């Protein structure tokens, strides 16, 4: 069969329903085969970076690899930011790039380029993928695709790139392939599991830190059972925000550089920490990790290198979370766990003392109050997506997520422009159910062209642009360290009226700037006539509204601005 027909058939057999791409000469064979031989939806984006982010959104929701395609040269290099985002946030994805014909490749010649748009995308993508393949032998295509899928899904999920010369795509091949088994979970020392259970039973102030690994390993139900059985309260990372519902009595809150103040205090005062699917990076712990090491920490992670990396003296359990939950379930028997009422009561007192809606006293709309209103009204949304910046942290601090709602954002890469295209992928993965985007004015301008993709595909994407007419998080940084010199954030920066831009694309829009207009505006999203349509709400925020609380850099996580002051300039 034709090689490109094999690729199309393979993707369909793997359960892929959508691929995301921007057409180019070097992928036309694959696009034609997808169109002619499968029922897969081909979603044409307006930028390859957007195609990569859309594939990431699709992959995070489905647990299957998101598929993005691009032509050689600039098409392939435009994928790189999205590839990196998948790599850092453990999202399974397959990136398929076209390449010039094999006879047009420079090989070992000491020249920059032979074929038009010839670019060594494999060398560029290797550091931010789990594996890269350039297919030089057409008969290896079946083997490579099978291996790529297993690599993308096995262990810590992540991206794989397959670069395919155009003449390989049109070659005739055999479609037979051997199935490569997925990795099998390793046996965990039973003594360590018994010790963990005993430590949970003895702890007075235990906490679970839940991270992205819970969703990445598709073990949400097993995590729910673990929390229910052990009765240990839960703090979450940014990417673990949707691992426990907002109204769950076991939920403490969101921790980290901009975490809920009460959650960070609880984090600092716990006597047992169980880390599930989190790498304990600097955004989660702050720069000073010494205070964290004065308690017992069990760190469960599928990658050995993440354990005892920044935070030392952890008891490491190297395991996929599915494997961990399965094995610890076998040693539960005969153990009873008691909820520490005193600990829960103390945490609730901290919440009452440091409410998120009182951290700011801005002119006009309070972003934290707005997030509560947006999410409490938006129960019909299947997912909330936040871009990167101040609005991202306000969302993490205050969104009221329900059990079946997803939260997606760009964590490790921290890529501005992520949420609009990622919402497209998520919306397709959720069978065109409504999703809500929370995005700042700076981020909105990076992939704004994808409004046309939303309109063309009739997606019920609800877009909230928090427009403070500045790059707010960096502007706040300039207040702290540059005597309020706002170069390139407030000075020399501008944003359009996004409501007018939205209408130009054919999307109904509103703008609000007064607190009393918030309730009616967010209810507008869910009126019957709008449930299946895209909408945009522009929310004007005072440019000098800060993101608080914020760890005072160089100090422990429990000491947060504006009451504590940083002792050194932030390095991240």
PDB file of C-alpha atoms in Angstrom, residues 209 255 267-268 270-271 273 275 280-281 284-297 310-314 556-557:
ATOM      1  CA  UNK A 209       0.575  17.081  46.985  1.00  0.00           C
ATOM      2  CA  UNK A 255       0.239  25.918  46.440  1.00  0.00           C
ATOM      3  CA  UNK A 267       2.334  23.087  53.212  1.00  0.00           C
ATOM      4  CA  UNK A 268       4.989  24.634  55.442  1.00  0.00           C
ATOM      5  CA  UNK A 270       2.626  19.616  57.642  1.00  0.00           C
ATOM      6  CA  UNK A 271       4.481  16.746  59.328  1.00  0.00           C
ATOM      7  CA  UNK A 273       4.049  15.032  52.726  1.00  0.00           C
ATOM      8  CA  UNK A 275       4.024  13.769  46.605  1.00  0.00           C
ATOM      9  CA  UNK A 280       8.685  19.735  43.196  1.00  0.00           C
ATOM     10  CA  UNK A 281       9.994  22.490  40.944  1.00  0.00           C
ATOM     11  CA  UNK A 284       5.931  24.854  43.694  1.00  0.00           C
ATOM     12  CA  UNK A 285       8.414  25.124  46.549  1.00  0.00           C
ATOM     13  CA  UNK A 286      10.045  28.534  46.231  1.00  0.00           C
ATOM     14  CA  UNK A 287      13.811  29.013  46.129  1.00  0.00           C
ATOM     15  CA  UNK A 288      14.371  28.086  49.790  1.00  0.00           C
ATOM     16  CA  UNK A 289      13.679  24.356  50.132  1.00  0.00           C
ATOM     17  CA  UNK A 290      15.396  23.819  53.495  1.00  0.00           C
ATOM     18  CA  UNK A 291      12.163  24.281  55.426  1.00  0.00           C
ATOM     19  CA  UNK A 292      10.467  21.512  53.421  1.00  0.00           C
ATOM     20  CA  UNK A 293      13.095  18.963  54.391  1.00  0.00           C
ATOM     21  CA  UNK A 294      12.280  19.012  58.119  1.00  0.00           C
ATOM     22  CA  UNK A 295       9.458  16.483  57.744  1.00  0.00           C
ATOM     23  CA  UNK A 296       9.012  13.018  56.250  1.00  0.00           C
ATOM     24  CA  UNK A 297       8.405  13.160  52.496  1.00  0.00           C
ATOM     25  CA  UNK A 310      15.865  20.022  44.531  1.00  0.00           C
ATOM     26  CA  UNK A 311      14.209  18.766  47.713  1.00  0.00           C
ATOM     27  CA  UNK A 312      16.529  16.370  49.536  1.00  0.00           C
ATOM     28  CA  UNK A 313      15.987  13.507  52.014  1.00  0.00           C
ATOM     29  CA  UNK A 314      12.820  12.240  50.344  1.00  0.00           C
ATOM     30  CA  UNK A 556      10.331  30.007  52.580  1.00  0.00           C
ATOM     31  CA  UNK A 557       7.014  29.346  50.864  1.00  0.00           C
TER      32      UNK A 557
END
